[in-house]
PDB file of C-alpha atoms in Angstrom:
ATOM      1  CA  UNK A   1      75.614  77.279  41.758  1.00 57.00           C
ATOM      2  CA  UNK A   2      72.513  79.327  41.118  1.00 64.00           C
ATOM      3  CA  UNK A   3      71.206  79.501  37.538  1.00 64.00           C
ATOM      4  CA  UNK A   4      70.868  82.880  35.903  1.00 69.00           C
ATOM      5  CA  UNK A   5      73.685  84.444  37.957  1.00 73.00           C
ATOM      6  CA  UNK A   6      77.080  85.195  36.460  1.00 77.00           C
ATOM      7  CA  UNK A   7      79.834  83.401  38.414  1.00 75.00           C
ATOM      8  CA  UNK A   8      83.341  84.865  38.161  1.00 73.00           C
ATOM      9  CA  UNK A   9      85.043  83.091  41.046  1.00 76.00           C
ATOM     10  CA  UNK A  10      86.786  79.792  40.409  1.00 78.00           C
ATOM     11  CA  UNK A  11      85.663  79.092  36.904  1.00 87.00           C
ATOM     12  CA  UNK A  12      86.270  75.895  35.010  1.00 90.00           C
ATOM     13  CA  UNK A  13      89.478  74.545  33.485  1.00 93.00           C
ATOM     14  CA  UNK A  14      88.964  72.443  30.355  1.00 93.00           C
ATOM     15  CA  UNK A  15      91.212  70.536  28.005  1.00 93.00           C
ATOM     16  CA  UNK A  16      90.308  70.514  24.314  1.00 91.00           C
ATOM     17  CA  UNK A  17      91.244  67.699  21.965  1.00 88.00           C
ATOM     18  CA  UNK A  18      91.202  70.174  19.076  1.00 87.00           C
ATOM     19  CA  UNK A  19      90.131  73.682  18.230  1.00 87.00           C
ATOM     20  CA  UNK A  20      90.050  76.779  20.386  1.00 91.00           C
ATOM     21  CA  UNK A  21      87.655  78.874  22.463  1.00 94.00           C
ATOM     22  CA  UNK A  22      86.957  82.607  22.489  1.00 95.00           C
ATOM     23  CA  UNK A  23      85.708  85.170  24.968  1.00 96.00           C
ATOM     24  CA  UNK A  24      82.489  87.048  24.189  1.00 96.00           C
ATOM     25  CA  UNK A  25      80.952  90.294  25.363  1.00 95.00           C
ATOM     26  CA  UNK A  26      77.924  90.357  27.658  1.00 93.00           C
ATOM     27  CA  UNK A  27      75.462  90.908  24.801  1.00 93.00           C
ATOM     28  CA  UNK A  28      76.706  87.834  22.930  1.00 93.00           C
ATOM     29  CA  UNK A  29      76.662  85.769  26.122  1.00 92.00           C
ATOM     30  CA  UNK A  30      73.071  86.724  26.880  1.00 89.00           C
ATOM     31  CA  UNK A  31      72.158  85.935  23.256  1.00 89.00           C
ATOM     32  CA  UNK A  32      73.270  82.318  23.696  1.00 89.00           C
ATOM     33  CA  UNK A  33      76.933  82.285  22.675  1.00 92.00           C
ATOM     34  CA  UNK A  34      79.534  79.997  24.267  1.00 94.00           C
ATOM     35  CA  UNK A  35      77.064  77.298  25.176  1.00 94.00           C
ATOM     36  CA  UNK A  36      78.557  74.035  26.432  1.00 94.00           C
ATOM     37  CA  UNK A  37      77.669  70.895  28.354  1.00 92.00           C
ATOM     38  CA  UNK A  38      79.726  69.567  31.249  1.00 92.00           C
ATOM     39  CA  UNK A  39      79.074  66.156  32.608  1.00 90.00           C
ATOM     40  CA  UNK A  40      79.707  62.537  33.135  1.00 81.00           C
ATOM     41  CA  UNK A  41      78.741  60.156  30.351  1.00 71.00           C
ATOM     42  CA  UNK A  42      78.698  57.198  32.756  1.00 76.00           C
ATOM     43  CA  UNK A  43      76.078  58.702  35.068  1.00 73.00           C
ATOM     44  CA  UNK A  44      74.312  60.555  32.215  1.00 79.00           C
ATOM     45  CA  UNK A  45      74.397  63.799  34.265  1.00 85.00           C
ATOM     46  CA  UNK A  46      74.980  66.855  32.085  1.00 89.00           C
ATOM     47  CA  UNK A  47      74.859  70.508  33.063  1.00 89.00           C
ATOM     48  CA  UNK A  48      74.473  73.148  30.352  1.00 91.00           C
ATOM     49  CA  UNK A  49      76.652  76.205  30.946  1.00 92.00           C
ATOM     50  CA  UNK A  50      77.776  79.328  29.159  1.00 93.00           C
ATOM     51  CA  UNK A  51      81.069  81.157  29.618  1.00 95.00           C
ATOM     52  CA  UNK A  52      82.013  84.786  29.058  1.00 96.00           C
ATOM     53  CA  UNK A  53      85.806  84.511  29.148  1.00 96.00           C
ATOM     54  CA  UNK A  54      88.132  81.849  27.775  1.00 96.00           C
ATOM     55  CA  UNK A  55      91.830  82.260  28.502  1.00 95.00           C
ATOM     56  CA  UNK A  56      94.490  79.856  27.190  1.00 96.00           C
ATOM     57  CA  UNK A  57      96.574  78.353  30.021  1.00 95.00           C
ATOM     58  CA  UNK A  58      98.716  75.904  28.041  1.00 95.00           C
ATOM     59  CA  UNK A  59      98.473  74.013  24.755  1.00 92.00           C
ATOM     60  CA  UNK A  60      94.872  72.788  24.586  1.00 91.00           C
ATOM     61  CA  UNK A  61      94.112  73.918  28.158  1.00 94.00           C
ATOM     62  CA  UNK A  62      91.638  76.766  28.803  1.00 96.00           C
ATOM     63  CA  UNK A  63      90.380  78.598  31.887  1.00 95.00           C
ATOM     64  CA  UNK A  64      86.704  79.564  31.595  1.00 95.00           C
ATOM     65  CA  UNK A  65      85.247  82.296  33.802  1.00 94.00           C
ATOM     66  CA  UNK A  66      82.084  84.345  33.863  1.00 94.00           C
ATOM     67  CA  UNK A  67      79.981  81.189  33.957  1.00 92.00           C
ATOM     68  CA  UNK A  68      76.220  81.024  33.607  1.00 91.00           C
ATOM     69  CA  UNK A  69      75.474  77.641  35.182  1.00 88.00           C
ATOM     70  CA  UNK A  70      72.406  75.419  35.174  1.00 87.00           C
ATOM     71  CA  UNK A  71      71.116  76.710  31.853  1.00 87.00           C
ATOM     72  CA  UNK A  72      68.094  75.159  30.106  1.00 83.00           C
ATOM     73  CA  UNK A  73      66.730  73.530  33.261  1.00 84.00           C
ATOM     74  CA  UNK A  74      69.933  71.689  34.226  1.00 83.00           C
ATOM     75  CA  UNK A  75      70.350  73.393  37.614  1.00 81.00           C
ATOM     76  CA  UNK A  76      69.194  70.230  39.410  1.00 81.00           C
ATOM     77  CA  UNK A  77      72.232  68.246  38.197  1.00 77.00           C
ATOM     78  CA  UNK A  78      74.750  71.038  38.765  1.00 75.00           C
ATOM     79  CA  UNK A  79      77.195  70.068  41.514  1.00 73.00           C
ATOM     80  CA  UNK A  80      79.201  72.666  43.433  1.00 72.00           C
ATOM     81  CA  UNK A  81      82.053  71.797  41.076  1.00 74.00           C
ATOM     82  CA  UNK A  82      82.630  69.182  38.406  1.00 80.00           C
ATOM     83  CA  UNK A  83      85.429  66.720  39.268  1.00 77.00           C
ATOM     84  CA  UNK A  84      88.588  66.354  37.198  1.00 84.00           C
ATOM     85  CA  UNK A  85      87.936  64.015  34.293  1.00 85.00           C
ATOM     86  CA  UNK A  86      84.434  65.307  33.578  1.00 87.00           C
ATOM     87  CA  UNK A  87      83.563  65.738  29.905  1.00 89.00           C
ATOM     88  CA  UNK A  88      83.246  69.132  28.198  1.00 91.00           C
ATOM     89  CA  UNK A  89      81.264  69.485  24.960  1.00 90.00           C
ATOM     90  CA  UNK A  90      80.992  72.797  23.152  1.00 90.00           C
ATOM     91  CA  UNK A  91      77.502  73.134  21.716  1.00 89.00           C
ATOM     92  CA  UNK A  92      77.445  74.789  18.305  1.00 73.00           C
ATOM     93  CA  UNK A  93      75.106  77.348  16.849  1.00 62.00           C
ATOM     94  CA  UNK A  94      73.238  74.638  14.947  1.00 56.00           C
ATOM     95  CA  UNK A  95      70.777  74.020  17.769  1.00 53.00           C
ATOM     96  CA  UNK A  96      67.304  73.450  16.399  1.00 61.00           C
ATOM     97  CA  UNK A  97      64.075  71.808  17.418  1.00 64.00           C
ATOM     98  CA  UNK A  98      63.793  68.282  16.041  1.00 70.00           C
ATOM     99  CA  UNK A  99      60.707  68.002  13.865  1.00 75.00           C
ATOM    100  CA  UNK A 100      58.531  65.000  14.715  1.00 78.00           C
ATOM    101  CA  UNK A 101      55.170  63.897  13.425  1.00 82.00           C
ATOM    102  CA  UNK A 102      52.302  63.903  15.934  1.00 82.00           C
ATOM    103  CA  UNK A 103      52.437  60.084  16.094  1.00 83.00           C
ATOM    104  CA  UNK A 104      56.124  60.128  17.093  1.00 79.00           C
ATOM    105  CA  UNK A 105      56.027  62.679  19.914  1.00 75.00           C
ATOM    106  CA  UNK A 106      55.600  60.242  22.818  1.00 77.00           C
ATOM    107  CA  UNK A 107      58.013  57.557  21.645  1.00 78.00           C
ATOM    108  CA  UNK A 108      61.250  57.030  23.555  1.00 76.00           C
ATOM    109  CA  UNK A 109      64.330  57.802  21.433  1.00 72.00           C
ATOM    110  CA  UNK A 110      68.115  57.921  21.744  1.00 68.00           C
ATOM    111  CA  UNK A 111      70.029  60.501  19.700  1.00 65.00           C
ATOM    112  CA  UNK A 112      73.737  60.749  18.934  1.00 61.00           C
ATOM    113  CA  UNK A 113      75.207  64.072  17.946  1.00 56.00           C
ATOM    114  CA  UNK A 114      78.514  64.800  16.283  1.00 53.00           C
ATOM    115  CA  UNK A 115      80.255  64.781  12.949  1.00 51.00           C
ATOM    116  CA  UNK A 116      79.085  62.341  10.342  1.00 51.00           C
ATOM    117  CA  UNK A 117      82.064  60.045   9.856  1.00 52.00           C
ATOM    118  CA  UNK A 118      80.375  58.130   6.996  1.00 52.00           C
ATOM    119  CA  UNK A 119      79.710  60.658   4.223  1.00 48.00           C
TER     120      UNK A 119
END
């Protein structure tokens, strides 16, 4: 898949553990809406995508079309198609640059993202 081109053929079928998805218009898509990561946690390969249309197929199952693939420099890990069992993570609007002091910029780090289960 070529980054920066809208792909309507095929699409991506995803199963959600909870929640729902929504379609967006072209303006919202190009402004960063419906951003997600698809990948394989074992191999640590993750492709960042966006999707224009989300159609429910069955309970918890969605068909995504109008894909923008290989976003944010992930085109090198984008296969022709992700195999069944790949992970899908919807990336929220809360994306922000992590603030680091000058002394901490070259240190190797591991980050975990998700809900805080220990309030």
